[in-house]
CSV table of C-alpha atoms in Angstrom, one decimal:
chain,number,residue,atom,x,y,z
A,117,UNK,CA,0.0,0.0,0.0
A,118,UNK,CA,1.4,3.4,-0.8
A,119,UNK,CA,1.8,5.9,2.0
A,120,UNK,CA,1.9,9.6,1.4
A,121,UNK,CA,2.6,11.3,4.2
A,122,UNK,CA,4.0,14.9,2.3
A,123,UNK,CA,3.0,15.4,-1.3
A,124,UNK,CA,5.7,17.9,-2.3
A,125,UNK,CA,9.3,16.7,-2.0
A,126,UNK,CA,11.6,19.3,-3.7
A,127,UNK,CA,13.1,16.3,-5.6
A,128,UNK,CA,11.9,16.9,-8.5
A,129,UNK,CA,12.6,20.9,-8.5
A,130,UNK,CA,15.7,20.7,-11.3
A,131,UNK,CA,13.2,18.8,-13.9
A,132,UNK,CA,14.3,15.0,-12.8
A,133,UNK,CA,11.6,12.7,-11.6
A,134,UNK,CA,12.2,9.0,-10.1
A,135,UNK,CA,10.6,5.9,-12.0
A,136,UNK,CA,9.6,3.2,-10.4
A,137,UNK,CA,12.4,1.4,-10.3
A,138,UNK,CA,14.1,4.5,-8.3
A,139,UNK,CA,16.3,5.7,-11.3
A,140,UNK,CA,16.1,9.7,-12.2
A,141,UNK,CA,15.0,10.6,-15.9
A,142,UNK,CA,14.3,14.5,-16.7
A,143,UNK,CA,10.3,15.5,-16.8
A,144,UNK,CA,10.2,15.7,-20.8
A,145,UNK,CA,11.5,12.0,-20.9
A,146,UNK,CA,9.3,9.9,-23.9
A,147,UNK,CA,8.7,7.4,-20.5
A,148,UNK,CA,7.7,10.0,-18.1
A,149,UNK,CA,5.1,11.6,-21.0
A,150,UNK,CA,3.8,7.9,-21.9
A,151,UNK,CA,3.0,7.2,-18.4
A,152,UNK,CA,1.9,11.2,-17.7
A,153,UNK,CA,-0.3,11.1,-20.7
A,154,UNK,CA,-2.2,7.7,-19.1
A,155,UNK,CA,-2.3,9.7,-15.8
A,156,UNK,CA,-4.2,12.9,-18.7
A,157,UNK,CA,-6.8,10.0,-19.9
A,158,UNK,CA,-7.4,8.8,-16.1
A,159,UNK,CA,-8.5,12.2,-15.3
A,160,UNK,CA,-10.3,12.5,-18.3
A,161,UNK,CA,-12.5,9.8,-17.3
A,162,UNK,CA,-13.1,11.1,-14.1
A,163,UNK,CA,-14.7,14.2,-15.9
A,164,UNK,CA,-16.9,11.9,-17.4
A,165,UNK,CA,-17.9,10.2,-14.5
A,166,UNK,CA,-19.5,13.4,-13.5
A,167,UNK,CA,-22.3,12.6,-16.0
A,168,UNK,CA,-22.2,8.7,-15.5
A,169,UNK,CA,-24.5,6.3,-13.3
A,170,UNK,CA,-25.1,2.3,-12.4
A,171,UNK,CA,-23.0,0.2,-14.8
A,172,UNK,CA,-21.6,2.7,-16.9
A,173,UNK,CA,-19.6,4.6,-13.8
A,174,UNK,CA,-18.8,1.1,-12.3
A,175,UNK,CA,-17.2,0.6,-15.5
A,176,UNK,CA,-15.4,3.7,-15.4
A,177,UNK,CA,-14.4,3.4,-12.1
A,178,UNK,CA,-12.8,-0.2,-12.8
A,179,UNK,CA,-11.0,1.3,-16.0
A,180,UNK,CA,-9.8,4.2,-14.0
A,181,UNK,CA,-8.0,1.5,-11.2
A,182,UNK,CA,-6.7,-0.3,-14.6
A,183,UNK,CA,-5.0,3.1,-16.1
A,184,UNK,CA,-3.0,3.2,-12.6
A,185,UNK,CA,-2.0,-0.5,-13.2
A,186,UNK,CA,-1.0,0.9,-16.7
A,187,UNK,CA,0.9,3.5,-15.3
A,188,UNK,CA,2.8,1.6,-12.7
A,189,UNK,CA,4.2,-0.5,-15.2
A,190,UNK,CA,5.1,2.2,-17.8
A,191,UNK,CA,7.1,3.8,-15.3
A,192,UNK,CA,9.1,0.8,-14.3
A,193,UNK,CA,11.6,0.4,-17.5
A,194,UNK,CA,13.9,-3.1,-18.4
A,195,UNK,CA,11.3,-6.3,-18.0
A,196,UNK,CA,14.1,-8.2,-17.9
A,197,UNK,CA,14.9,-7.7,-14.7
A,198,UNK,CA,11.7,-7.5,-13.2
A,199,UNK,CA,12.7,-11.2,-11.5
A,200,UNK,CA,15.3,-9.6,-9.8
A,201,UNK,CA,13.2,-6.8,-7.9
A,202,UNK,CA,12.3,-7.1,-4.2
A,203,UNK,CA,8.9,-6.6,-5.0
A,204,UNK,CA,7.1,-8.0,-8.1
A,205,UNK,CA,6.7,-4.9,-10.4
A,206,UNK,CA,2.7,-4.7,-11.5
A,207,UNK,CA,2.4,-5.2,-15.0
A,208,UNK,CA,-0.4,-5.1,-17.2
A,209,UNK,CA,-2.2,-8.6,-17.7
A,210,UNK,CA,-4.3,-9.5,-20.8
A,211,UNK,CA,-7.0,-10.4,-18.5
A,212,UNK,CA,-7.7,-6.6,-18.0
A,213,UNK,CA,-7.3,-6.0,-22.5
A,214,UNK,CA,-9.9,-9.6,-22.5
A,215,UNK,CA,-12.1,-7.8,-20.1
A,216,UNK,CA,-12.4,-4.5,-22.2
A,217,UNK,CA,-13.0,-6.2,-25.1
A,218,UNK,CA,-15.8,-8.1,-23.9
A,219,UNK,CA,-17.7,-4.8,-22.6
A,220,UNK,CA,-17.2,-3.6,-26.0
A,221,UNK,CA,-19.0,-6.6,-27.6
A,222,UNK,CA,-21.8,-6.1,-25.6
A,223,UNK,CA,-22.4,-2.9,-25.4
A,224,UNK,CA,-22.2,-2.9,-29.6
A,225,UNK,CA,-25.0,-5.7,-30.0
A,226,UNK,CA,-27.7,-3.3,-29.2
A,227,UNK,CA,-26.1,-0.5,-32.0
A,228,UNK,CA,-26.5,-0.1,-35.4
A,229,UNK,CA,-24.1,-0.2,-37.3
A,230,UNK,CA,-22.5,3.0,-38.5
A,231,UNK,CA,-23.0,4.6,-42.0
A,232,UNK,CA,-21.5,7.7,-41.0
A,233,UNK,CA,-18.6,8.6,-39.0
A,234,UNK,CA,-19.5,10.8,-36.0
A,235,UNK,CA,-18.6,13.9,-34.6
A,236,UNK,CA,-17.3,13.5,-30.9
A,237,UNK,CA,-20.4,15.0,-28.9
A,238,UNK,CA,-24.2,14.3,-28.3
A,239,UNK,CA,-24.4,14.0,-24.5
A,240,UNK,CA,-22.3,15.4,-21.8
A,241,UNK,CA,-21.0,12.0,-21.3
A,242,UNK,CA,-21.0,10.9,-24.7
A,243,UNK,CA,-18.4,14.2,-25.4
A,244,UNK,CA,-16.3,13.3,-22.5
A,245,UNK,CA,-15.9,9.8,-23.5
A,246,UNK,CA,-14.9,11.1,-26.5
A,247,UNK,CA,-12.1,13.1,-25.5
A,248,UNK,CA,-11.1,10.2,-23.2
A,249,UNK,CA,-11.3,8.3,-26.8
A,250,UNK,CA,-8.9,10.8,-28.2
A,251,UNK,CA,-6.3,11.5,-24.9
A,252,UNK,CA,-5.9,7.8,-24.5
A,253,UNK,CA,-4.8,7.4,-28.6
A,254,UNK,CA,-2.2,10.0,-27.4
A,255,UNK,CA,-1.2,7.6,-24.7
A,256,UNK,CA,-0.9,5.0,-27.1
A,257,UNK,CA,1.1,6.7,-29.5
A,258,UNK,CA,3.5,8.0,-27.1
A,259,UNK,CA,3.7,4.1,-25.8
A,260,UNK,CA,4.0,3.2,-29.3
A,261,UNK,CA,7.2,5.3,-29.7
A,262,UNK,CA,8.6,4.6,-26.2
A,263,UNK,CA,8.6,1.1,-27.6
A,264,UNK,CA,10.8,1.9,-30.3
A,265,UNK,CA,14.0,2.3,-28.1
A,266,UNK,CA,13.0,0.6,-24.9
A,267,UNK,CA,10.9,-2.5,-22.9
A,268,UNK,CA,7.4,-1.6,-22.9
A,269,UNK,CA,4.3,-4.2,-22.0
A,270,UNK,CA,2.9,-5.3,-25.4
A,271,UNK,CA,0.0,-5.7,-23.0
A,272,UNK,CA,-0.2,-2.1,-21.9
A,273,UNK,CA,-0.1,-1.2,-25.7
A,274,UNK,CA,-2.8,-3.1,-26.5
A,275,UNK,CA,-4.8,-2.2,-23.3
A,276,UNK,CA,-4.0,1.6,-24.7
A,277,UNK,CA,-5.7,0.6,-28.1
A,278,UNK,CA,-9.0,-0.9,-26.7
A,279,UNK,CA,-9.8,1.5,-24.5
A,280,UNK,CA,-9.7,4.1,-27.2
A,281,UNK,CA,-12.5,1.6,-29.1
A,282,UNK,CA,-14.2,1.0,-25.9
A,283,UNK,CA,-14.6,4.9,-25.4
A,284,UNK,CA,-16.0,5.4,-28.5
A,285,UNK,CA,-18.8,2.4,-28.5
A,286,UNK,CA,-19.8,3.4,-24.6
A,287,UNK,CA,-19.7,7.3,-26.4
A,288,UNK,CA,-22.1,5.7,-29.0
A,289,UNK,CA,-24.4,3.8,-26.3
A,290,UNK,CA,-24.9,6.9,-24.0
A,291,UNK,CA,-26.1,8.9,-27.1
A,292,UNK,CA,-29.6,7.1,-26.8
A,293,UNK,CA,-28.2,3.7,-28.4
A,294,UNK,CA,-26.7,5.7,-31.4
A,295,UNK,CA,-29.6,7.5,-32.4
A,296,UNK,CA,-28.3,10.5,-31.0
A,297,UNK,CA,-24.7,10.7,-32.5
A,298,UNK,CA,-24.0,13.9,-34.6
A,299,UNK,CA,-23.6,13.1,-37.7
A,300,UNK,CA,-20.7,14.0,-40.2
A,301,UNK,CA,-22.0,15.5,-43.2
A,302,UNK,CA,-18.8,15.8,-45.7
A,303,UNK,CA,-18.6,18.9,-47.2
A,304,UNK,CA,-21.8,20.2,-45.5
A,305,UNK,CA,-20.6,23.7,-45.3
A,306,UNK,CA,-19.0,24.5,-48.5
């Protein structure tokens, strides 16, 4: 359990902050803004929450504890020596991906299909979700490129990518099923 007695700690005053394996990287490191840019989408999603009851915030709620799982491993570089730590680092687990996936097939049975795409917005909830949508594709491209030049969790990657679908199906269910989804209109306003 994580203790936090003081929140500010000075440490990080010269633009350095401390993975979670205890090394230093500077603030504007491509790790520190994968892992920060998770941290964006979580609070993104609390924003949403304002405007979400019954199973739709319990879902929420459950994704939010998952995109601090996410984070805890994105900011615990080298896999390989994850057997050697005193304490198991907490990795993403496809189980969580499995589970997301899932929610998305059900909550697209009761949708028609698309014949449009849609303009993020409807609902209060339905825009939140969609900026969620879009803040966690950031995440994923910033894990994405992380993953160029160091370990990243394929899982966490893939974890990244569903929630982005997930966001936009729940987006499309809290806009009455679909049938209040705003419409793009190509070239409507030329």
């Amino acid at each position: 359990m994580v203790v936090l007695n003081k929140i500010y700690t000075r440490t990080g005053d010269k633009g350095e902050t401390a993975l979670g394996d205890g090394s230093r990287r500077p603030k504007h490191d491509a790790r520190v803004d994968a892992y920060g840019t998770v941290d964006e989408t979580n609070a993104t999603i609390g924003m949403a929450r304002l405007h979400a009851d019954g199973d739709m915030d319990a879902a929420l709620a459950r994704i939010q504890n998952d995109l601090f799982d996410l984070g805890a491993d994105l900011c615990r570089p080298d896999m390989a020596k994850d057997a050697e730590a005193e304490y198991p680092p907490l990795r993403m687990a496809q189980e969580q991906v499995d589970r997301l996936e899932a929610e998305i097939d059900a909550m697209n049975k009761a949708l028609e299909p698309l014949r449009s795409f849609i303009l993020p917005g409807g609902s209060a909830l339905a825009a939140h979700l969609h900026l969620t949508r879009t803040v966690s594709r950031r995440a994923e491209r910033l894990a994405t490129e992380l993953a160029t030049f160091e370990d990243v969790n394929p899982v966490a990657i893939k974890y990244l990518n569903r929630l982005s679908d997930w966001c936009f199906v729940a987006a499309r269910v809290t806009n009455d099923g679909g049938k209040a989804d705003v419409l793009w209109v190509p070239g409507a306003n030329r």
